[in-house]
């Protein structure tokens, strides 16, 4: 009986130590993923300023949400590591509850993002067409500057094609025989003058498809990261509850 009791206690101790180690590792990964989400949010906040007019000013709230969630997840992951080492039941309970709330928020945010993702292309198209209608080619005009940046970065021209500058622009503001120099494959002064459909120096593909694909690709990457975070968080909640059940006081 004595030997069986010692073996049972030994196996329980090994199981608890293994659980603490796994909890520490998982929360370390969660902490890193939280920092990744924080960095992505900062990048979107800084780089997304050029996109703000295109997506109706939605880059700022999205980036702020990513930053806030990243900070919360990183802090929670750090606390999870500390709680696993100390195996304090109260700390583990608070940790599990906070993490569960975060998972719920992420799931709701993910569902909303999926529901509204179909509107992305229509939203971008509407704003690009508005840019076209008001396009003057002036570098001092905010929307013109943004549209030029988009056309340069994505090697595209117009909304659905370079011919849009002859049909969607206002002929009192823009010479419809030309396309902007930002449509050229190699930027040169007046390289877009007297545009023709067979001009191989011009990017003929429209910006709508390219920008929509870029947004969808980045949303997919963000979604994959979010799913990975949620899975790790659920595992961490399960292990925290198991450690709390096996711990009495501080058993570090």
PDB file of C-alpha atoms in Angstrom:
ATOM      1  CA  UNK A   1       0.000   0.000   0.000  1.00  0.00           C
ATOM      2  CA  UNK A   2       2.836   2.395   0.910  1.00  0.00           C
ATOM      3  CA  UNK A   3       4.548   1.752  -2.435  1.00  0.00           C
ATOM      4  CA  UNK A   4       1.266   2.207  -4.345  1.00  0.00           C
ATOM      5  CA  UNK A   5       0.582   5.472  -2.467  1.00  0.00           C
ATOM      6  CA  UNK A   6       4.040   6.821  -3.250  1.00  0.00           C
ATOM      7  CA  UNK A   7       3.703   5.842  -6.900  1.00  0.00           C
ATOM      8  CA  UNK A   8       0.295   7.536  -7.081  1.00  0.00           C
ATOM      9  CA  UNK A   9       1.636  10.745  -5.500  1.00  0.00           C
ATOM     10  CA  UNK A  10       4.712  10.583  -7.715  1.00  0.00           C
ATOM     11  CA  UNK A  11       2.618  10.234 -10.887  1.00  0.00           C
ATOM     12  CA  UNK A  12       0.313  13.074  -9.761  1.00  0.00           C
ATOM     13  CA  UNK A  13       3.341  15.252  -9.112  1.00  0.00           C
ATOM     14  CA  UNK A  14       4.757  14.425 -12.517  1.00  0.00           C
ATOM     15  CA  UNK A  15       1.384  15.199 -14.140  1.00  0.00           C
ATOM     16  CA  UNK A  16       1.150  18.534 -12.326  1.00  0.00           C
ATOM     17  CA  UNK A  17       4.677  19.511 -13.270  1.00  0.00           C
ATOM     18  CA  UNK A  18       4.025  18.531 -16.881  1.00  0.00           C
ATOM     19  CA  UNK A  19       0.820  20.596 -16.870  1.00  0.00           C
ATOM     20  CA  UNK A  20       2.660  23.594 -15.399  1.00  0.00           C
ATOM     21  CA  UNK A  21       5.375  23.282 -18.044  1.00  0.00           C
ATOM     22  CA  UNK A  22       2.836  23.045 -20.865  1.00  0.00           C
ATOM     23  CA  UNK A  23       0.878  25.959 -19.395  1.00  0.00           C
ATOM     24  CA  UNK A  24       4.062  28.017 -19.249  1.00  0.00           C
ATOM     25  CA  UNK A  25       4.978  27.141 -22.860  1.00  0.00           C
ATOM     26  CA  UNK A  26       1.461  27.768 -24.213  1.00  0.00           C
ATOM     27  CA  UNK A  27       1.180  31.105 -22.454  1.00  0.00           C
ATOM     28  CA  UNK A  28       4.617  32.041 -23.678  1.00  0.00           C
ATOM     29  CA  UNK A  29       3.359  31.444 -27.223  1.00  0.00           C
ATOM     30  CA  UNK A  30       0.141  33.379 -26.467  1.00  0.00           C
ATOM     31  CA  UNK A  31       2.281  36.246 -25.162  1.00  0.00           C
ATOM     32  CA  UNK A  32       4.335  36.234 -28.383  1.00  0.00           C
ATOM     33  CA  UNK A  33       1.175  36.121 -30.539  1.00  0.00           C
ATOM     34  CA  UNK A  34      -0.219  39.018 -28.519  1.00  0.00           C
ATOM     35  CA  UNK A  35       2.907  41.017 -29.320  1.00  0.00           C
ATOM     36  CA  UNK A  36       2.536  40.047 -33.012  1.00  0.00           C
ATOM     37  CA  UNK A  37      -1.064  41.298 -32.991  1.00  0.00           C
ATOM     38  CA  UNK A  38       0.111  44.506 -31.291  1.00  0.00           C
ATOM     39  CA  UNK A  39       2.797  45.044 -33.952  1.00  0.00           C
ATOM     40  CA  UNK A  40       0.303  44.356 -36.775  1.00  0.00           C
ATOM     41  CA  UNK A  41      -2.081  46.889 -35.218  1.00  0.00           C
ATOM     42  CA  UNK A  42       0.664  49.531 -35.051  1.00  0.00           C
ATOM     43  CA  UNK A  43       1.658  48.848 -38.677  1.00  0.00           C
ATOM     44  CA  UNK A  44      -1.975  49.142 -39.818  1.00  0.00           C
ATOM     45  CA  UNK A  45      -2.339  52.350 -37.790  1.00  0.00           C
ATOM     46  CA  UNK A  46       0.773  53.910 -39.359  1.00  0.00           C
ATOM     47  CA  UNK A  47       0.614  52.523 -42.910  1.00  0.00           C
ATOM     48  CA  UNK A  48      -3.181  52.534 -43.101  1.00  0.00           C
ATOM     49  CA  UNK A  49      -3.417  56.325 -43.083  1.00  0.00           C
ATOM     50  CA  UNK A  50      -3.069  56.280 -46.871  1.00  0.00           C
ATOM     51  CA  UNK A  51      -6.008  53.862 -47.030  1.00  0.00           C
ATOM     52  CA  UNK A  52      -8.323  55.696 -44.652  1.00  0.00           C
ATOM     53  CA  UNK A  53     -10.253  57.540 -47.354  1.00  0.00           C
ATOM     54  CA  UNK A  54     -10.535  54.406 -49.473  1.00  0.00           C
ATOM     55  CA  UNK A  55     -12.191  52.324 -46.748  1.00  0.00           C
ATOM     56  CA  UNK A  56     -14.264  55.108 -45.155  1.00  0.00           C
ATOM     57  CA  UNK A  57     -11.912  55.708 -42.215  1.00  0.00           C
ATOM     58  CA  UNK A  58     -12.151  52.136 -40.913  1.00  0.00           C
ATOM     59  CA  UNK A  59      -8.399  51.512 -40.674  1.00  0.00           C
ATOM     60  CA  UNK A  60      -8.069  53.506 -37.432  1.00  0.00           C
ATOM     61  CA  UNK A  61     -10.740  51.628 -35.403  1.00  0.00           C
ATOM     62  CA  UNK A  62      -9.490  48.280 -36.742  1.00  0.00           C
ATOM     63  CA  UNK A  63      -5.862  49.100 -35.893  1.00  0.00           C
ATOM     64  CA  UNK A  64      -6.817  50.413 -32.434  1.00  0.00           C
ATOM     65  CA  UNK A  65      -8.780  47.195 -31.790  1.00  0.00           C
ATOM     66  CA  UNK A  66      -5.752  45.112 -32.806  1.00  0.00           C
ATOM     67  CA  UNK A  67      -3.462  47.171 -30.558  1.00  0.00           C
ATOM     68  CA  UNK A  68      -5.801  46.903 -27.543  1.00  0.00           C
ATOM     69  CA  UNK A  69      -6.376  43.158 -28.036  1.00  0.00           C
ATOM     70  CA  UNK A  70      -2.638  42.628 -28.562  1.00  0.00           C
ATOM     71  CA  UNK A  71      -1.813  44.377 -25.269  1.00  0.00           C
ATOM     72  CA  UNK A  72      -4.521  42.479 -23.359  1.00  0.00           C
ATOM     73  CA  UNK A  73      -3.471  39.112 -24.819  1.00  0.00           C
ATOM     74  CA  UNK A  74       0.226  39.783 -24.157  1.00  0.00           C
ATOM     75  CA  UNK A  75      -0.441  40.822 -20.532  1.00  0.00           C
ATOM     76  CA  UNK A  76      -2.768  37.841 -20.018  1.00  0.00           C
ATOM     77  CA  UNK A  77      -0.150  35.475 -21.433  1.00  0.00           C
ATOM     78  CA  UNK A  78       2.452  36.892 -19.072  1.00  0.00           C
ATOM     79  CA  UNK A  79       0.103  36.487 -16.089  1.00  0.00           C
ATOM     80  CA  UNK A  80      -0.647  32.933 -17.231  1.00  0.00           C
ATOM     81  CA  UNK A  81       3.058  32.089 -17.150  1.00  0.00           C
ATOM     82  CA  UNK A  82       3.357  33.543 -13.636  1.00  0.00           C
ATOM     83  CA  UNK A  83       0.186  31.788 -12.466  1.00  0.00           C
ATOM     84  CA  UNK A  84       1.436  28.458 -13.803  1.00  0.00           C
ATOM     85  CA  UNK A  85       4.714  28.780 -11.920  1.00  0.00           C
ATOM     86  CA  UNK A  86       3.013  29.714  -8.619  1.00  0.00           C
ATOM     87  CA  UNK A  87      -0.055  27.480  -9.144  1.00  0.00           C
ATOM     88  CA  UNK A  88      -2.203  29.896  -7.139  1.00  0.00           C
ATOM     89  CA  UNK A  89      -5.915  28.855  -7.419  1.00  0.00           C
ATOM     90  CA  UNK A  90      -7.253  32.433  -7.207  1.00  0.00           C
ATOM     91  CA  UNK A  91      -4.822  33.729  -9.804  1.00  0.00           C
ATOM     92  CA  UNK A  92      -5.559  30.801 -12.111  1.00  0.00           C
ATOM     93  CA  UNK A  93      -9.326  31.344 -11.751  1.00  0.00           C
ATOM     94  CA  UNK A  94      -9.061  35.058 -12.603  1.00  0.00           C
ATOM     95  CA  UNK A  95      -6.746  34.209 -15.477  1.00  0.00           C
ATOM     96  CA  UNK A  96      -9.174  31.601 -16.877  1.00  0.00           C
ATOM     97  CA  UNK A  97     -12.163  33.990 -16.608  1.00  0.00           C
ATOM     98  CA  UNK A  98     -10.322  36.878 -18.299  1.00  0.00           C
ATOM     99  CA  UNK A  99      -9.069  34.570 -21.048  1.00  0.00           C
ATOM    100  CA  UNK A 100     -12.577  33.163 -21.590  1.00  0.00           C
ATOM    101  CA  UNK A 101     -13.968  36.708 -21.991  1.00  0.00           C
ATOM    102  CA  UNK A 102     -11.197  37.524 -24.477  1.00  0.00           C
ATOM    103  CA  UNK A 103     -12.026  34.383 -26.492  1.00  0.00           C
ATOM    104  CA  UNK A 104     -15.697  35.394 -26.643  1.00  0.00           C
ATOM    105  CA  UNK A 105     -14.776  38.915 -27.806  1.00  0.00           C
ATOM    106  CA  UNK A 106     -12.465  37.500 -30.480  1.00  0.00           C
ATOM    107  CA  UNK A 107     -15.151  35.096 -31.711  1.00  0.00           C
ATOM    108  CA  UNK A 108     -17.723  37.913 -31.957  1.00  0.00           C
ATOM    109  CA  UNK A 109     -15.187  40.137 -33.756  1.00  0.00           C
ATOM    110  CA  UNK A 110     -14.321  37.296 -36.126  1.00  0.00           C
ATOM    111  CA  UNK A 111     -17.969  36.622 -36.961  1.00  0.00           C
ATOM    112  CA  UNK A 112     -18.610  40.329 -37.612  1.00  0.00           C
ATOM    113  CA  UNK A 113     -15.498  40.556 -39.806  1.00  0.00           C
ATOM    114  CA  UNK A 114     -16.671  37.534 -41.815  1.00  0.00           C
ATOM    115  CA  UNK A 115     -20.206  38.927 -42.201  1.00  0.00           C
ATOM    116  CA  UNK A 116     -19.004  42.319 -43.416  1.00  0.00           C
ATOM    117  CA  UNK A 117     -16.077  41.023 -45.502  1.00  0.00           C
ATOM    118  CA  UNK A 118     -18.320  40.718 -48.571  1.00  0.00           C
ATOM    119  CA  UNK A 119     -18.837  44.487 -48.496  1.00  0.00           C
ATOM    120  CA  UNK A 120     -15.123  45.195 -48.819  1.00  0.00           C
ATOM    121  CA  UNK A 121     -14.976  45.245 -52.624  1.00  0.00           C
ATOM    122  CA  UNK A 122     -18.121  47.391 -52.940  1.00  0.00           C
ATOM    123  CA  UNK A 123     -16.773  49.807 -50.349  1.00  0.00           C
ATOM    124  CA  UNK A 124     -13.415  50.152 -52.103  1.00  0.00           C
ATOM    125  CA  UNK A 125     -15.081  50.465 -55.526  1.00  0.00           C
ATOM    126  CA  UNK A 126     -17.412  53.250 -54.371  1.00  0.00           C
ATOM    127  CA  UNK A 127     -14.574  55.292 -52.900  1.00  0.00           C
ATOM    128  CA  UNK A 128     -12.246  54.785 -55.866  1.00  0.00           C
ATOM    129  CA  UNK A 129     -14.994  55.935 -58.225  1.00  0.00           C
ATOM    130  CA  UNK A 130     -15.488  59.050 -56.095  1.00  0.00           C
ATOM    131  CA  UNK A 131     -11.740  59.697 -56.341  1.00  0.00           C
ATOM    132  CA  UNK A 132     -11.978  59.372 -60.117  1.00  0.00           C
ATOM    133  CA  UNK A 133     -14.865  61.830 -60.372  1.00  0.00           C
ATOM    134  CA  UNK A 134     -12.916  64.463 -58.434  1.00  0.00           C
ATOM    135  CA  UNK A 135      -9.471  63.653 -59.871  1.00  0.00           C
ATOM    136  CA  UNK A 136      -7.475  66.696 -61.017  1.00  0.00           C
ATOM    137  CA  UNK A 137      -3.920  65.336 -60.867  1.00  0.00           C
ATOM    138  CA  UNK A 138      -2.911  67.910 -58.265  1.00  0.00           C
ATOM    139  CA  UNK A 139      -0.254  66.631 -55.823  1.00  0.00           C
ATOM    140  CA  UNK A 140      -1.676  69.003 -53.200  1.00  0.00           C
ATOM    141  CA  UNK A 141      -5.095  67.358 -53.240  1.00  0.00           C
ATOM    142  CA  UNK A 142      -5.338  64.611 -50.605  1.00  0.00           C
ATOM    143  CA  UNK A 143      -7.520  62.152 -52.533  1.00  0.00           C
ATOM    144  CA  UNK A 144      -5.462  62.584 -55.706  1.00  0.00           C
ATOM    145  CA  UNK A 145      -2.235  61.946 -53.799  1.00  0.00           C
ATOM    146  CA  UNK A 146      -3.715  58.809 -52.198  1.00  0.00           C
ATOM    147  CA  UNK A 147      -4.981  57.501 -55.542  1.00  0.00           C
ATOM    148  CA  UNK A 148      -1.557  58.108 -57.118  1.00  0.00           C
ATOM    149  CA  UNK A 149       0.124  56.175 -54.299  1.00  0.00           C
ATOM    150  CA  UNK A 150      -2.292  53.272 -54.791  1.00  0.00           C
ATOM    151  CA  UNK A 151      -1.666  53.189 -58.563  1.00  0.00           C
ATOM    152  CA  UNK A 152       2.097  53.300 -58.068  1.00  0.00           C
ATOM    153  CA  UNK A 153       2.218  50.684 -55.295  1.00  0.00           C
ATOM    154  CA  UNK A 154      -0.095  48.202 -57.032  1.00  0.00           C
ATOM    155  CA  UNK A 155       1.005  48.904 -60.626  1.00  0.00           C
ATOM    156  CA  UNK A 156      -2.576  49.601 -61.661  1.00  0.00           C
ATOM    157  CA  UNK A 157      -4.585  52.363 -63.301  1.00  0.00           C
ATOM    158  CA  UNK A 158      -8.138  53.568 -62.730  1.00  0.00           C
ATOM    159  CA  UNK A 159     -10.859  51.540 -61.021  1.00  0.00           C
ATOM    160  CA  UNK A 160     -11.419  48.713 -63.502  1.00  0.00           C
ATOM    161  CA  UNK A 161      -8.830  49.855 -66.060  1.00  0.00           C
ATOM    162  CA  UNK A 162      -6.886  52.781 -67.514  1.00  0.00           C
ATOM    163  CA  UNK A 163      -9.839  53.647 -69.782  1.00  0.00           C
ATOM    164  CA  UNK A 164     -11.726  54.858 -66.686  1.00  0.00           C
ATOM    165  CA  UNK A 165      -9.875  58.181 -66.917  1.00  0.00           C
ATOM    166  CA  UNK A 166     -11.745  58.836 -70.168  1.00  0.00           C
ATOM    167  CA  UNK A 167     -15.162  57.930 -68.773  1.00  0.00           C
ATOM    168  CA  UNK A 168     -15.295  58.429 -64.997  1.00  0.00           C
ATOM    169  CA  UNK A 169     -13.367  61.694 -64.645  1.00  0.00           C
ATOM    170  CA  UNK A 170     -14.820  65.210 -64.947  1.00  0.00           C
ATOM    171  CA  UNK A 171     -13.612  66.678 -68.253  1.00  0.00           C
ATOM    172  CA  UNK A 172     -13.586  70.149 -66.698  1.00  0.00           C
ATOM    173  CA  UNK A 173     -10.994  68.975 -64.157  1.00  0.00           C
ATOM    174  CA  UNK A 174      -8.995  66.409 -66.114  1.00  0.00           C
ATOM    175  CA  UNK A 175      -7.890  65.965 -69.750  1.00  0.00           C
ATOM    176  CA  UNK A 176      -9.617  62.698 -70.580  1.00  0.00           C
ATOM    177  CA  UNK A 177      -7.103  61.917 -73.334  1.00  0.00           C
ATOM    178  CA  UNK A 178      -4.459  61.376 -70.651  1.00  0.00           C
ATOM    179  CA  UNK A 179      -3.858  59.062 -67.712  1.00  0.00           C
ATOM    180  CA  UNK A 180      -1.769  60.076 -64.666  1.00  0.00           C
ATOM    181  CA  UNK A 181       1.960  59.473 -64.763  1.00  0.00           C
ATOM    182  CA  UNK A 182       1.430  57.155 -61.775  1.00  0.00           C
ATOM    183  CA  UNK A 183      -0.187  54.724 -64.260  1.00  0.00           C
ATOM    184  CA  UNK A 184       3.100  54.336 -66.129  1.00  0.00           C
ATOM    185  CA  UNK A 185       5.230  51.233 -65.652  1.00  0.00           C
ATOM    186  CA  UNK A 186       8.230  53.562 -65.399  1.00  0.00           C
ATOM    187  CA  UNK A 187       7.487  56.971 -63.942  1.00  0.00           C
ATOM    188  CA  UNK A 188       8.405  59.782 -66.342  1.00  0.00           C
ATOM    189  CA  UNK A 189       7.034  63.275 -66.721  1.00  0.00           C
ATOM    190  CA  UNK A 190       3.955  63.302 -69.005  1.00  0.00           C
ATOM    191  CA  UNK A 191       4.358  59.585 -69.749  1.00  0.00           C
ATOM    192  CA  UNK A 192       0.589  59.180 -69.463  1.00  0.00           C
ATOM    193  CA  UNK A 193      -0.289  61.793 -72.078  1.00  0.00           C
ATOM    194  CA  UNK A 194      -2.357  60.750 -75.119  1.00  0.00           C
ATOM    195  CA  UNK A 195      -3.268  57.355 -73.693  1.00  0.00           C
ATOM    196  CA  UNK A 196      -4.082  54.531 -76.099  1.00  0.00           C
ATOM    197  CA  UNK A 197      -5.214  51.010 -75.283  1.00  0.00           C
ATOM    198  CA  UNK A 198      -2.198  49.492 -77.018  1.00  0.00           C
ATOM    199  CA  UNK A 199       0.363  51.569 -75.111  1.00  0.00           C
ATOM    200  CA  UNK A 200       2.639  48.988 -73.455  1.00  0.00           C
ATOM    201  CA  UNK A 201       4.202  51.594 -71.179  1.00  0.00           C
ATOM    202  CA  UNK A 202       0.969  51.907 -69.185  1.00  0.00           C
ATOM    203  CA  UNK A 203      -0.428  49.580 -66.506  1.00  0.00           C
ATOM    204  CA  UNK A 204      -3.825  48.753 -68.000  1.00  0.00           C
ATOM    205  CA  UNK A 205      -5.214  46.664 -65.118  1.00  0.00           C
ATOM    206  CA  UNK A 206      -7.601  48.429 -62.733  1.00  0.00           C
ATOM    207  CA  UNK A 207      -6.877  49.003 -59.044  1.00  0.00           C
ATOM    208  CA  UNK A 208     -10.141  47.529 -57.717  1.00  0.00           C
ATOM    209  CA  UNK A 209      -9.149  43.885 -58.146  1.00  0.00           C
ATOM    210  CA  UNK A 210      -5.607  44.370 -56.879  1.00  0.00           C
ATOM    211  CA  UNK A 211      -6.552  46.381 -53.786  1.00  0.00           C
ATOM    212  CA  UNK A 212      -9.453  44.051 -52.941  1.00  0.00           C
ATOM    213  CA  UNK A 213      -7.151  41.016 -53.226  1.00  0.00           C
ATOM    214  CA  UNK A 214      -4.577  42.756 -51.003  1.00  0.00           C
ATOM    215  CA  UNK A 215      -7.188  43.489 -48.336  1.00  0.00           C
ATOM    216  CA  UNK A 216      -8.603  39.938 -48.487  1.00  0.00           C
ATOM    217  CA  UNK A 217      -5.127  38.384 -48.270  1.00  0.00           C
ATOM    218  CA  UNK A 218      -4.221  40.445 -45.204  1.00  0.00           C
ATOM    219  CA  UNK A 219      -7.589  39.702 -43.620  1.00  0.00           C
ATOM    220  CA  UNK A 220      -6.909  35.999 -44.185  1.00  0.00           C
ATOM    221  CA  UNK A 221      -3.491  36.275 -42.530  1.00  0.00           C
ATOM    222  CA  UNK A 222      -5.032  38.145 -39.593  1.00  0.00           C
ATOM    223  CA  UNK A 223      -7.742  35.470 -39.397  1.00  0.00           C
ATOM    224  CA  UNK A 224      -5.217  32.625 -39.310  1.00  0.00           C
ATOM    225  CA  UNK A 225      -3.281  34.370 -36.527  1.00  0.00           C
ATOM    226  CA  UNK A 226      -6.539  34.960 -34.627  1.00  0.00           C
ATOM    227  CA  UNK A 227      -7.595  31.293 -34.934  1.00  0.00           C
ATOM    228  CA  UNK A 228      -4.179  30.155 -33.706  1.00  0.00           C
ATOM    229  CA  UNK A 229      -4.472  32.526 -30.727  1.00  0.00           C
ATOM    230  CA  UNK A 230      -7.994  31.298 -29.875  1.00  0.00           C
ATOM    231  CA  UNK A 231      -6.962  27.615 -30.006  1.00  0.00           C
ATOM    232  CA  UNK A 232      -3.999  28.265 -27.714  1.00  0.00           C
ATOM    233  CA  UNK A 233      -6.185  30.302 -25.366  1.00  0.00           C
ATOM    234  CA  UNK A 234      -8.762  27.506 -25.078  1.00  0.00           C
ATOM    235  CA  UNK A 235      -5.993  25.015 -24.281  1.00  0.00           C
ATOM    236  CA  UNK A 236      -4.609  27.446 -21.703  1.00  0.00           C
ATOM    237  CA  UNK A 237      -8.060  27.793 -20.068  1.00  0.00           C
ATOM    238  CA  UNK A 238      -8.393  23.996 -19.805  1.00  0.00           C
ATOM    239  CA  UNK A 239      -4.929  23.648 -18.275  1.00  0.00           C
ATOM    240  CA  UNK A 240      -5.523  26.553 -15.870  1.00  0.00           C
ATOM    241  CA  UNK A 241      -8.705  24.898 -14.601  1.00  0.00           C
ATOM    242  CA  UNK A 242      -6.896  21.564 -14.248  1.00  0.00           C
ATOM    243  CA  UNK A 243      -4.034  23.171 -12.323  1.00  0.00           C
ATOM    244  CA  UNK A 244      -6.462  25.073 -10.100  1.00  0.00           C
ATOM    245  CA  UNK A 245      -8.333  21.880  -9.277  1.00  0.00           C
ATOM    246  CA  UNK A 246      -5.093  20.147  -8.362  1.00  0.00           C
ATOM    247  CA  UNK A 247      -3.604  23.053  -6.440  1.00  0.00           C
ATOM    248  CA  UNK A 248      -4.282  24.014  -2.843  1.00  0.00           C
ATOM    249  CA  UNK A 249      -2.700  27.302  -1.903  1.00  0.00           C
ATOM    250  CA  UNK A 250       0.652  28.111  -3.448  1.00  0.00           C
ATOM    251  CA  UNK A 251       2.363  24.853  -4.383  1.00  0.00           C
ATOM    252  CA  UNK A 252       5.210  26.230  -6.430  1.00  0.00           C
TER     253      UNK A 252
END
